[in-house]
mmCIF file of C-alpha atoms and ligand atoms in Angstrom:
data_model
loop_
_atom_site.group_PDB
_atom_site.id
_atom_site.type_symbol
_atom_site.label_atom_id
_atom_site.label_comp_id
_atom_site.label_asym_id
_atom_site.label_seq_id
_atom_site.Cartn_x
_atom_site.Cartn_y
_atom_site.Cartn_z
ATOM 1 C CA UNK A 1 -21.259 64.498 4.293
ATOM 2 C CA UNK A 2 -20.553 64.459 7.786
ATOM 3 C CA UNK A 3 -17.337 62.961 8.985
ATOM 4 C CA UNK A 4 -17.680 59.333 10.197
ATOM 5 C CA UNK A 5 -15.673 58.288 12.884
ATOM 6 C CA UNK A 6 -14.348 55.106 11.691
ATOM 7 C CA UNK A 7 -12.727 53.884 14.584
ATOM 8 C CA UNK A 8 -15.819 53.932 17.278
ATOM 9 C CA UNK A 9 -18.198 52.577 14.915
ATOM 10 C CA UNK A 10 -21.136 50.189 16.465
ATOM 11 C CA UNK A 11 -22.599 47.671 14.275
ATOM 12 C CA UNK A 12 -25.336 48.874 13.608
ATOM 13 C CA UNK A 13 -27.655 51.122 10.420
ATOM 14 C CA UNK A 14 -25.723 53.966 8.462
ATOM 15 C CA UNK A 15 -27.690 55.167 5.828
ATOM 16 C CA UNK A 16 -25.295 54.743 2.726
ATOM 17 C CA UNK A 17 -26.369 56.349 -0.672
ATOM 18 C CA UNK A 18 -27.692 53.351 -2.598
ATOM 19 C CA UNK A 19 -29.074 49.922 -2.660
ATOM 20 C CA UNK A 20 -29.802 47.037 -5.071
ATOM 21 C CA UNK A 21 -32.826 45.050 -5.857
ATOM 22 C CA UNK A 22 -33.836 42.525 -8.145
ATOM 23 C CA UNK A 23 -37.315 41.687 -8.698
ATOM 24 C CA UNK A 24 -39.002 37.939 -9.400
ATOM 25 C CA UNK A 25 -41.568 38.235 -11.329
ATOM 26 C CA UNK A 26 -43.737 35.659 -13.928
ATOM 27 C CA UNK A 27 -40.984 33.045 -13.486
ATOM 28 C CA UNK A 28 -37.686 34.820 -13.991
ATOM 29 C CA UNK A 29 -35.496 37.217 -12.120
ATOM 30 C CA UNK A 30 -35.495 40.788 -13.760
ATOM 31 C CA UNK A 31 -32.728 42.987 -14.144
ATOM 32 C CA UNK A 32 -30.655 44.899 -11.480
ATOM 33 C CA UNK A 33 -32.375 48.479 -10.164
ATOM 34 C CA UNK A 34 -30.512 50.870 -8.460
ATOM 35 C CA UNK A 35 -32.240 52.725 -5.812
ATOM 36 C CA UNK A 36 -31.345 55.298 -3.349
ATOM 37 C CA UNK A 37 -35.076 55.031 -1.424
ATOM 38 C CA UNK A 38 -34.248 53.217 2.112
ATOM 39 C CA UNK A 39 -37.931 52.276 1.849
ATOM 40 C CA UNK A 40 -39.709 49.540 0.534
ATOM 41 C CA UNK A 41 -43.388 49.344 -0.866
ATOM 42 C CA UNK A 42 -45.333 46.531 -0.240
ATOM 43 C CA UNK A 43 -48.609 44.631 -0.741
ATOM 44 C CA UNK A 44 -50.388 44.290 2.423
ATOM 45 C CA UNK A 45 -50.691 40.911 2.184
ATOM 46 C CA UNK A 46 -47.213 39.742 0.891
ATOM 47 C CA UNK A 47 -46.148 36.545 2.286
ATOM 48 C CA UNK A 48 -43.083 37.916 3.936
ATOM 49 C CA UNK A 49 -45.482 39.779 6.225
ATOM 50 C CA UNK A 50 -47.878 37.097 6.805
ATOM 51 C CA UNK A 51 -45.885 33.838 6.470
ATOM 52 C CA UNK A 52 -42.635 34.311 7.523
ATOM 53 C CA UNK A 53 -40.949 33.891 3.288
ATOM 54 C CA UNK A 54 -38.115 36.324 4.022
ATOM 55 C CA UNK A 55 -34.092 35.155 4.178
ATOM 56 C CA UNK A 56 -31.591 37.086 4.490
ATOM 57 C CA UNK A 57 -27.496 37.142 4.670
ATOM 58 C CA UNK A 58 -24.481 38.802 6.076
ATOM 59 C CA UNK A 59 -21.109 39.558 4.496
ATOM 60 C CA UNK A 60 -18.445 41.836 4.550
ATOM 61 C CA UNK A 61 -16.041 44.058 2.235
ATOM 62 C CA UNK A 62 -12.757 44.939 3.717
ATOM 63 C CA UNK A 63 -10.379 48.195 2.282
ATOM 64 C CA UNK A 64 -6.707 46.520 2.608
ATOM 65 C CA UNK A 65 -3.474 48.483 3.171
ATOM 66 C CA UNK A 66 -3.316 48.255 -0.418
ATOM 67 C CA UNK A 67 -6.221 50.136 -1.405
ATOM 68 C CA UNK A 68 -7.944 47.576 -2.706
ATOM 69 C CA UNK A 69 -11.463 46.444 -1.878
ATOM 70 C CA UNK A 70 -12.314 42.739 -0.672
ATOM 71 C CA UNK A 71 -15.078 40.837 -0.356
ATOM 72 C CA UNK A 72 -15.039 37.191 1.790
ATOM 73 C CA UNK A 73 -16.344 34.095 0.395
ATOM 74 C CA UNK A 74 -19.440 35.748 -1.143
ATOM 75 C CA UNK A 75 -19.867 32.750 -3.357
ATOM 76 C CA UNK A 76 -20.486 30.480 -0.388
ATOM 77 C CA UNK A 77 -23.342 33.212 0.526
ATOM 78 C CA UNK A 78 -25.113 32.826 -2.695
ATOM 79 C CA UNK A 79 -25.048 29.081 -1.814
ATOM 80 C CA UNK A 80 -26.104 29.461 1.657
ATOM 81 C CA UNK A 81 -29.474 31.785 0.305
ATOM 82 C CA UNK A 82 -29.747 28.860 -2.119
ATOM 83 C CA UNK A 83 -29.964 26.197 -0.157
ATOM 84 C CA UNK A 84 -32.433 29.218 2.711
ATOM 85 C CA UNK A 85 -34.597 29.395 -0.562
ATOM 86 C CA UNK A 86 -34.969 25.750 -0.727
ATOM 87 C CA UNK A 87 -36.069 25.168 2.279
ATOM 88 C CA UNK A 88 -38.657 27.477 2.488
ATOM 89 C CA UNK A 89 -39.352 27.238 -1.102
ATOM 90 C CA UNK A 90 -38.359 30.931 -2.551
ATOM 91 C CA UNK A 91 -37.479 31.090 -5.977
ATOM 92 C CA UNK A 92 -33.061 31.064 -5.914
ATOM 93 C CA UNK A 93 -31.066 33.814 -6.961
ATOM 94 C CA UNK A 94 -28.083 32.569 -9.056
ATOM 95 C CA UNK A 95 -24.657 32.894 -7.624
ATOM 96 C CA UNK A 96 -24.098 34.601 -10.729
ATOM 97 C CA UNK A 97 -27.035 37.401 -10.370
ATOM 98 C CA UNK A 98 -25.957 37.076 -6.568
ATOM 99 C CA UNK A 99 -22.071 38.078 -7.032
ATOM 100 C CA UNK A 100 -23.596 41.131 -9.474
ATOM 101 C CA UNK A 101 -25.723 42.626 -7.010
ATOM 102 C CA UNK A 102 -22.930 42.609 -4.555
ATOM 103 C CA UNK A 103 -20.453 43.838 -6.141
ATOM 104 C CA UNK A 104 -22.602 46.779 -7.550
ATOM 105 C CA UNK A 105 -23.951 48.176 -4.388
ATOM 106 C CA UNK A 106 -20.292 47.626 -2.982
ATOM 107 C CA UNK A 107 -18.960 49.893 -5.808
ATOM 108 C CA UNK A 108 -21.353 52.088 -5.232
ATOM 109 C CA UNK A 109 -20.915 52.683 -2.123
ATOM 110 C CA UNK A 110 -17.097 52.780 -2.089
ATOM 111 C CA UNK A 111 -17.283 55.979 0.236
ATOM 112 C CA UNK A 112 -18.406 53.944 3.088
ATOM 113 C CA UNK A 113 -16.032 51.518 3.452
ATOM 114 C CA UNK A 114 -13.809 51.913 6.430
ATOM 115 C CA UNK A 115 -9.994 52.845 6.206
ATOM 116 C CA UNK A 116 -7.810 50.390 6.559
ATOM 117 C CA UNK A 117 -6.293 51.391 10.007
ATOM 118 C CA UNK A 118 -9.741 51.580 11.615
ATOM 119 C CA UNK A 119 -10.328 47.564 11.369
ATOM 120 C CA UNK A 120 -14.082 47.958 10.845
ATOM 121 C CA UNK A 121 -15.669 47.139 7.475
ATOM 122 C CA UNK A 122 -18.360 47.251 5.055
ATOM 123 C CA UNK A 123 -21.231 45.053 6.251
ATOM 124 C CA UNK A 124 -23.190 44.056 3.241
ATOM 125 C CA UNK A 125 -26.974 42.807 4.176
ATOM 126 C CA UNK A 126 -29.019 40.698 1.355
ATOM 127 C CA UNK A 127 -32.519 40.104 2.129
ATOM 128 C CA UNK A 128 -34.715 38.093 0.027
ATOM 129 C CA UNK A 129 -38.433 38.483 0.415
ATOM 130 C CA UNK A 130 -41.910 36.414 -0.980
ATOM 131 C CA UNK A 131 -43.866 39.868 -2.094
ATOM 132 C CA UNK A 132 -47.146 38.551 -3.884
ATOM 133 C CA UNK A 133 -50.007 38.488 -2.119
ATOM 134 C CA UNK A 134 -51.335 35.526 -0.600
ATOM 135 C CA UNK A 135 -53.871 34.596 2.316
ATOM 136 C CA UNK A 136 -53.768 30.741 2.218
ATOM 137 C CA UNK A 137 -50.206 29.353 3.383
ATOM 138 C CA UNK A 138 -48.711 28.679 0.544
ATOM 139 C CA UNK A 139 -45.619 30.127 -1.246
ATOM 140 C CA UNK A 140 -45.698 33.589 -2.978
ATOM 141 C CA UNK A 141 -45.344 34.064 -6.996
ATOM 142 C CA UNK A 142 -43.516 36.845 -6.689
ATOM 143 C CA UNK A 143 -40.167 38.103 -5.094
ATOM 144 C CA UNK A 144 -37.890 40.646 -4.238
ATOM 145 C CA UNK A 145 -34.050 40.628 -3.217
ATOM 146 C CA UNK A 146 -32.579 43.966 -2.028
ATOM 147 C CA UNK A 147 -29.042 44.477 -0.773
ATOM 148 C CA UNK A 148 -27.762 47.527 1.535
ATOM 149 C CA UNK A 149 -25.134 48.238 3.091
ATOM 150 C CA UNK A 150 -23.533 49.532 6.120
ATOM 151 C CA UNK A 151 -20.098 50.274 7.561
ATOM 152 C CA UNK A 152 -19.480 48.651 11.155
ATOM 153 C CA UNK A 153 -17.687 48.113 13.986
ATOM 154 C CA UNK A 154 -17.619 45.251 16.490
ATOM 155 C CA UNK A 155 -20.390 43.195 16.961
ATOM 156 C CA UNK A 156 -19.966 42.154 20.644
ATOM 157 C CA UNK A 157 -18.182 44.635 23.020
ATOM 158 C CA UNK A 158 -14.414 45.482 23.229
ATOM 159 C CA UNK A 159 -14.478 43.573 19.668
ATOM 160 C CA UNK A 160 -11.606 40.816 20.402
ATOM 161 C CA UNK A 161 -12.147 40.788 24.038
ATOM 162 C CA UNK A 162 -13.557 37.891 26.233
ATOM 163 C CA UNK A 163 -17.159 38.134 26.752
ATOM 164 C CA UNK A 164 -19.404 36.116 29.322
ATOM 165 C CA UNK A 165 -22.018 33.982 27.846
ATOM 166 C CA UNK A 166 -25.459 32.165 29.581
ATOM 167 C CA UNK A 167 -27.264 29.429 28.520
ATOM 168 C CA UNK A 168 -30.292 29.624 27.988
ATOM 169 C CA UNK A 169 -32.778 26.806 28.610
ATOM 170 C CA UNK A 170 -35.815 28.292 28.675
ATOM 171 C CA UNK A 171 -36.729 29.087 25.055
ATOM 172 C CA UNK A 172 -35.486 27.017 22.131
ATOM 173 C CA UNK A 173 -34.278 29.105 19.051
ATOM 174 C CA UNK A 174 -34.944 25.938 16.218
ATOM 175 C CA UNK A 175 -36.094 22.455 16.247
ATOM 176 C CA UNK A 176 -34.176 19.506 15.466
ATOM 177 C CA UNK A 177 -36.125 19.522 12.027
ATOM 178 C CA UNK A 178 -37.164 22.750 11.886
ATOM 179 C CA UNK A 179 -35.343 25.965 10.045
ATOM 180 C CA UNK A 180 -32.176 26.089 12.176
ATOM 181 C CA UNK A 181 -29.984 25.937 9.194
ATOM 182 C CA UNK A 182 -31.170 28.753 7.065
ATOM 183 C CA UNK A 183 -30.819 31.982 7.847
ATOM 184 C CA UNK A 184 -34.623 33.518 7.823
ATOM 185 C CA UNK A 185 -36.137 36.279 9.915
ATOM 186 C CA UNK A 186 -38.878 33.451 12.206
ATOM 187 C CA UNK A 187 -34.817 32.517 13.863
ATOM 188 C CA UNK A 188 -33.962 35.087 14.997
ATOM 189 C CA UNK A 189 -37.753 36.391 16.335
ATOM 190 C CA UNK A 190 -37.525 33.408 18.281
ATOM 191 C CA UNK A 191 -34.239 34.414 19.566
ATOM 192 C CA UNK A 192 -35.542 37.833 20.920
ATOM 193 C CA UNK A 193 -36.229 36.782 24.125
ATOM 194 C CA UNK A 194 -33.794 34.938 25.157
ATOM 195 C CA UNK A 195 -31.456 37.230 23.844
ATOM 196 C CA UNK A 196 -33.014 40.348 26.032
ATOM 197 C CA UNK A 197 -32.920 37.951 28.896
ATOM 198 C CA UNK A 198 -29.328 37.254 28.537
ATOM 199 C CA UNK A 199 -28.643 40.977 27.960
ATOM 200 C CA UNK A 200 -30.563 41.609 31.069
ATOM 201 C CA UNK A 201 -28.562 39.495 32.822
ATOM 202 C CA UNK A 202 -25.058 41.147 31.569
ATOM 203 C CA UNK A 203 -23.845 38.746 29.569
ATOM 204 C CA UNK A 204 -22.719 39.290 26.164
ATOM 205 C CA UNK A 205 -25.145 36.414 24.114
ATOM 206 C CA UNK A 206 -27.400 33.543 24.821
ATOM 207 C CA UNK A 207 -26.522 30.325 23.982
ATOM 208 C CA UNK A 208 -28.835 27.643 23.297
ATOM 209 C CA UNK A 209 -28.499 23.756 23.797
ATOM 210 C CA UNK A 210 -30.364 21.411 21.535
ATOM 211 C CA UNK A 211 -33.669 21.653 21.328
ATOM 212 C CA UNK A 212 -34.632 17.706 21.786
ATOM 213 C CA UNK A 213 -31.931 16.711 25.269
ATOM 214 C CA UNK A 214 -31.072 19.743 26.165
ATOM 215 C CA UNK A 215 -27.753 18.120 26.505
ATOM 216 C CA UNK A 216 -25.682 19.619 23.836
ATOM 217 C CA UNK A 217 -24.181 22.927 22.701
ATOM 218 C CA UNK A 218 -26.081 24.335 19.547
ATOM 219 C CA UNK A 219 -24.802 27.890 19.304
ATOM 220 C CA UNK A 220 -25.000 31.689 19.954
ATOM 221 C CA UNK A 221 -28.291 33.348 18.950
ATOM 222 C CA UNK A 222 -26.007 35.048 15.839
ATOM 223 C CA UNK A 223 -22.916 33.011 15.784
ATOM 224 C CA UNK A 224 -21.510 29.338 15.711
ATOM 225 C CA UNK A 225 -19.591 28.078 19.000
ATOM 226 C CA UNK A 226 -15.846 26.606 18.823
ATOM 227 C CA UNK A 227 -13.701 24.840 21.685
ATOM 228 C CA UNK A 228 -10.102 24.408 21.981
ATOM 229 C CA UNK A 229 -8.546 21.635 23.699
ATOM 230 C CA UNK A 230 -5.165 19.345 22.942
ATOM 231 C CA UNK A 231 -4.477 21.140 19.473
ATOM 232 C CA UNK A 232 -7.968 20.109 18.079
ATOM 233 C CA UNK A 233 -10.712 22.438 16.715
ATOM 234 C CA UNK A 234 -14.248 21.237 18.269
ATOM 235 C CA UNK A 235 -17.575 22.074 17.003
ATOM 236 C CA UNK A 236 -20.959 21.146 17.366
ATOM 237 C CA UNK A 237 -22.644 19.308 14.640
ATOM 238 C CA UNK A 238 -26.084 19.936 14.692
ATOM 239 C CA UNK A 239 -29.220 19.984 12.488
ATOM 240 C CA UNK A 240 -30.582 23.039 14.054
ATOM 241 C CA UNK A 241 -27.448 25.513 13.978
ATOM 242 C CA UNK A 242 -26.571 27.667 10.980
ATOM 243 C CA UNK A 243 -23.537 26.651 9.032
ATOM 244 C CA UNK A 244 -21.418 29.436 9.584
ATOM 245 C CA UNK A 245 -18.682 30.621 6.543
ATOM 246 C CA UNK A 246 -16.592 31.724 9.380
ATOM 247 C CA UNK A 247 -16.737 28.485 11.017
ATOM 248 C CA UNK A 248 -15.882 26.625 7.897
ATOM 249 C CA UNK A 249 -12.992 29.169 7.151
ATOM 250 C CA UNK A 250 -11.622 29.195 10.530
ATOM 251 C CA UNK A 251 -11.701 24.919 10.582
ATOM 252 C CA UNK A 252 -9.835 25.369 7.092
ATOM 253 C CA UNK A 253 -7.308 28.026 9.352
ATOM 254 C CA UNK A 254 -6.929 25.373 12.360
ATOM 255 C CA UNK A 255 -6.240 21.966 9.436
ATOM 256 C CA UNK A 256 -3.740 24.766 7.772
ATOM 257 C CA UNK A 257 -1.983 25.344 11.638
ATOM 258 C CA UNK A 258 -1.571 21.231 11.974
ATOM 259 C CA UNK A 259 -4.314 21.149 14.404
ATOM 260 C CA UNK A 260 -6.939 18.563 14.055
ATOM 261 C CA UNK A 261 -10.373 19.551 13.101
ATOM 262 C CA UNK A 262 -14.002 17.475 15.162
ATOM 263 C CA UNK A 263 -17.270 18.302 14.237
ATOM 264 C CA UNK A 264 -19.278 16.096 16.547
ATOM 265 C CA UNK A 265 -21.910 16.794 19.291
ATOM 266 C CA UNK A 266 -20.757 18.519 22.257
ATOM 267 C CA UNK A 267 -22.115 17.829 25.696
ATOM 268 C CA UNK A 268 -22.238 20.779 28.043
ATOM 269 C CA UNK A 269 -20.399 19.321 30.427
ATOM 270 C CA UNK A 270 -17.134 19.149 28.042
ATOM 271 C CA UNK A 271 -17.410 23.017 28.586
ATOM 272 C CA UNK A 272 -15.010 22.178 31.771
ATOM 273 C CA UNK A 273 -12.461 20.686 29.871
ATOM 274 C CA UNK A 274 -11.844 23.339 26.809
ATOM 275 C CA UNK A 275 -8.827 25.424 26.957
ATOM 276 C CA UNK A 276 -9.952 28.143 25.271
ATOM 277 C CA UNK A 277 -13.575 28.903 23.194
ATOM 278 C CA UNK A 278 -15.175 31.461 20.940
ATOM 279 C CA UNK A 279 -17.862 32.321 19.079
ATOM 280 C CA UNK A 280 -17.556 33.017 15.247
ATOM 281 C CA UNK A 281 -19.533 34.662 12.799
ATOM 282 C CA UNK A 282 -19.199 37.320 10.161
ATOM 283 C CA UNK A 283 -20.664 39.835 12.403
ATOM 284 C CA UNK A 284 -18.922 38.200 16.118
ATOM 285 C CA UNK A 285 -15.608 37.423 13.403
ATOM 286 C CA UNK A 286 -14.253 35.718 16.564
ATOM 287 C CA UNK A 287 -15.587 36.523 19.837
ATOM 288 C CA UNK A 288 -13.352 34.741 23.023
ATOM 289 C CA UNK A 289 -15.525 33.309 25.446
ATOM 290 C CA UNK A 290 -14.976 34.535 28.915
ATOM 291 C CA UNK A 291 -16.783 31.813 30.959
ATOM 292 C CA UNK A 292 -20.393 30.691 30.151
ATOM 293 C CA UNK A 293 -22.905 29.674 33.012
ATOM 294 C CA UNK A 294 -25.926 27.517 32.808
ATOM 295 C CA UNK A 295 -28.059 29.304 35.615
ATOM 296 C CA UNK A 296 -30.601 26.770 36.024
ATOM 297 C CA UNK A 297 -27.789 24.252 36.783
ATOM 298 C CA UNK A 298 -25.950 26.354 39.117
ATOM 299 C CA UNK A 299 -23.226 25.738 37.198
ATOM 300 C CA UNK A 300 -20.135 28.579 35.784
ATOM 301 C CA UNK A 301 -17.796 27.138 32.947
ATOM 302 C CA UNK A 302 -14.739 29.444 33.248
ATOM 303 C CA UNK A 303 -12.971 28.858 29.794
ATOM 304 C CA UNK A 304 -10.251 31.875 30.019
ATOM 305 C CA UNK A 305 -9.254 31.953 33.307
ATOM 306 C CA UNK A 306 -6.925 35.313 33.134
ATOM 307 C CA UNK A 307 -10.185 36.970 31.366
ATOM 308 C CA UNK A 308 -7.656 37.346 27.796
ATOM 309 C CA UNK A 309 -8.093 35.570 24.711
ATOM 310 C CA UNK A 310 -6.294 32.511 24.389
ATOM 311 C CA UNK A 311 -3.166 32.182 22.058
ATOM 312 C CA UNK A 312 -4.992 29.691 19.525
ATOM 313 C CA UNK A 313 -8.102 32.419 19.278
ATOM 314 C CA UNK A 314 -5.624 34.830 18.695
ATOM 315 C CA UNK A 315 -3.713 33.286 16.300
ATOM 316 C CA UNK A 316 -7.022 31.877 14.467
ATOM 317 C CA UNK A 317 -8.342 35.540 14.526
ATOM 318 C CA UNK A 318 -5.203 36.995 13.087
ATOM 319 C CA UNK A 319 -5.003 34.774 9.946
ATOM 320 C CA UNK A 320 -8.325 35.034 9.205
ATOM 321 C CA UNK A 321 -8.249 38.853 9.752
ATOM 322 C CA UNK A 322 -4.905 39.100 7.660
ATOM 323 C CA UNK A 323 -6.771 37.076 4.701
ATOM 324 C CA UNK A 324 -9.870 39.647 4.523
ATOM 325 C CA UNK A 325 -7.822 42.750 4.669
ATOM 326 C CA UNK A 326 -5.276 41.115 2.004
ATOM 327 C CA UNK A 327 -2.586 40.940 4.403
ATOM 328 C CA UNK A 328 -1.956 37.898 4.167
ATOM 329 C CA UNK A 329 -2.485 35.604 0.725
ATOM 330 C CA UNK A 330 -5.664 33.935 -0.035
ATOM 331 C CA UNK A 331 -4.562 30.641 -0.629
ATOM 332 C CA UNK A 332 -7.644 29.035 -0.751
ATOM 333 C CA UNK A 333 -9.671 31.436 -2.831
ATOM 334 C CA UNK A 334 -11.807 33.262 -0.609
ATOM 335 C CA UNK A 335 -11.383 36.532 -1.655
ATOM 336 C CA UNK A 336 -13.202 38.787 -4.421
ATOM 337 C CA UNK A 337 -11.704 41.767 -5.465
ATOM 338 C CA UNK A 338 -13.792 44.591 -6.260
ATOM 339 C CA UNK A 339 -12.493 45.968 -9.485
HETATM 340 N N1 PLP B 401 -25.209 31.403 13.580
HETATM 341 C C1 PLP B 401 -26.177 32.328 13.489
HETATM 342 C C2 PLP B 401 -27.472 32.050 14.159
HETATM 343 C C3 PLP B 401 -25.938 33.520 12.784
HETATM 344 O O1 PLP B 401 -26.886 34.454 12.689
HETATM 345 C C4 PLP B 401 -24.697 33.719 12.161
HETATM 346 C C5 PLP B 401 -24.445 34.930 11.381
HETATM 347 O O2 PLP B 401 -24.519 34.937 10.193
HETATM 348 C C6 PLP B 401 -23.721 32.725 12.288
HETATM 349 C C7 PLP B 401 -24.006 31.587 13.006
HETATM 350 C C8 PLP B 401 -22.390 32.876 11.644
HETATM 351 O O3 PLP B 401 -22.449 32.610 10.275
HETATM 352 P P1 PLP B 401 -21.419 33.289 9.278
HETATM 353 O O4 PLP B 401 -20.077 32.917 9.755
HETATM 354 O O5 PLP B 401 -21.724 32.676 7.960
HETATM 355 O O6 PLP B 401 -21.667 34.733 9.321
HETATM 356 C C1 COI B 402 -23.877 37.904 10.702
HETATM 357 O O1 COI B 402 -22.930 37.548 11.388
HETATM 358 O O2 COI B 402 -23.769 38.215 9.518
HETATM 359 C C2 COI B 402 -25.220 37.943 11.223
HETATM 360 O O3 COI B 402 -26.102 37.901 10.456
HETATM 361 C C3 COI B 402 -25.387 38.009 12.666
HETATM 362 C C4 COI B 402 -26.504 38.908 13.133
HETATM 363 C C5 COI B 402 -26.252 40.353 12.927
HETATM 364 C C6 COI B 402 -27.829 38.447 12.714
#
């Protein structure tokens, strides 16, 4: 195999040597195939293609100093596909059948995961997909959930650096009742643009406002937002955004520092008043916001005015860090340790 260069890795494909699937079929789930084929073969008119049935996830397995092998909160992923089948009515994967698959293609791919010193990881991708064909709209029969992996690096660049963001008011990325909160492909296609527009513009992500007022802070196109202000952890609640594990942990982390925790709507203009900001995800882990500018406003929110991450980020981003590579203990469970 050639050498990888842990260190300077992107986030992006690796081929690894195997993957999982698990096939739906005449009402039940079947058993686990191994597979090194990076293909998939398809009916033409599967509803994934046509109809939009596909979800997918995003977690990550971390090699500690200790040798060992963990993977974060991957029981709140099952429930998070669960809850993505639900609402656009695939059949659910048990956490039980989920945590298998997991930890199979993890072990399988042990090779891949990064060293400890490089501080990347193992991404882990689940997809679940409607693969029976259809041509009315209506929900397939049959079903397939694969899992891959891949190791990465950073997400955003410089990893924990701060990053400009842009608002983007032009396209919305989910309506108010619409599929915001699961995680399925038709998001993030309706992300695309603004996302190439922000890119265009040098900034790091686009950043969407509510879809209804335009008045609020939603989130990033692939992570959840946070503000910092008098010791308190603020944000947004919304129907529209995805609810993001590292969020959740990281409001867990701030309750656990004696810092008080809001979940509430959050106007843009309380941008001004935030002492420091980020965005989260298991991809973004914590990204510090550098300043982010509605352009159609004519307005620039500078959050970190020295252009460093702010000591709460930093101290947020440790202990969460510190609890995925078992450096620190995982005193509220969120670890799985890959025997
Ligand atoms: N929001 C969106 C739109 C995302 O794609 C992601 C990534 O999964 C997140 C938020 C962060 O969620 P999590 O922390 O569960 O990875
Ligand atoms: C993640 O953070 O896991 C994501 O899915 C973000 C993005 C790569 C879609």
């Amino acid at each position: 195999m050639k050498e990888i260069d842990w260190a300077n890795l992107s986030f992006g494909y690796m081929k690894t040597d195997y993957n999982v699937r698990i096939n739906f079929r005449n009402g039940k789930w079947g058993e686990l195939e191994v597979s090194s084929e990076e293909h998939l073969t398809l009916h033409m008119a599967a509803t994934c293609l046509h109809y939009g049935q596909e979800a997918f996830e995003g977690l990550k397995a971390f090699r500690g100093k200790d040798g060992k092998v963990r993977i974060f909160r991957l029981e709140e992923n099952a429930a998070r596909l669960q809850s993505t089948c639900q609402g656009i009515l695939m059949a659910e994967l048990s956490t039980d059948r989920f945590k298998e698959a997991i930890l199979k293609v993890v072990k399988l791919n042990e090779r891949f995961i990064p060293p400890y010193e490089s501080g990347a990881s193992l991404y882990i991708r689940p997809l679940l997909i409607g693969t029976s064909a259809q041509v009315g709209v209506h929900p397939a029969t049959e079903y397939m959930f694969v899992v891959f992996v891949s190791p990465v690096g950073p997400y955003f660049k410089g990893g924990f650096s701060t990053n400009p963001y842009v608002i983007i008011r032009e396209f919305d990325r989910a309506a108010p009742h619409g599929t915001g909160t699961y995680k399925i492909g038709g998001n993030y296609a309706a992300s695309l643009r603004a996302n190439k527009k922000a890119h265009d513009l040098g900034y790091s992500c686009e950043f969407y406002l509510d879809a209804k007022e335009k008045k609020y802070i939603d989130e990033c196109g692939a992570a959840n937002f946070f503000g910092i202000k008098d010791n308190t952890y603020i944000t947004p609640l919304s129907s529209s955004i995805l609810p993001s594990i590292t969020n959740k942990s990281l409001m867990q982390l701030a309750e656990d520092m004696g810092m008080k925790v809001e979940r509430r709507p959050v106007p843009e203009e309380e941008l001004a008043t935030f002492e420091e900001a980020g965005a989260c995800g298991t991809a973004a882990v914590i990204s510090p916001i550098q300043r982010i500018d509605d352009l159609e406003k004519d307005k620039s929110y500078v959050i970190s005015k020295d252009g460093k991450p702010g000591p709460i980020c930093t101290k947020l981003y440790n202990k969460l860090r510190d609890i995925q590579y078992g450096d620190a203990p995982d005193t509220h469970g969120w670890v799985t340790i890959v025997e």
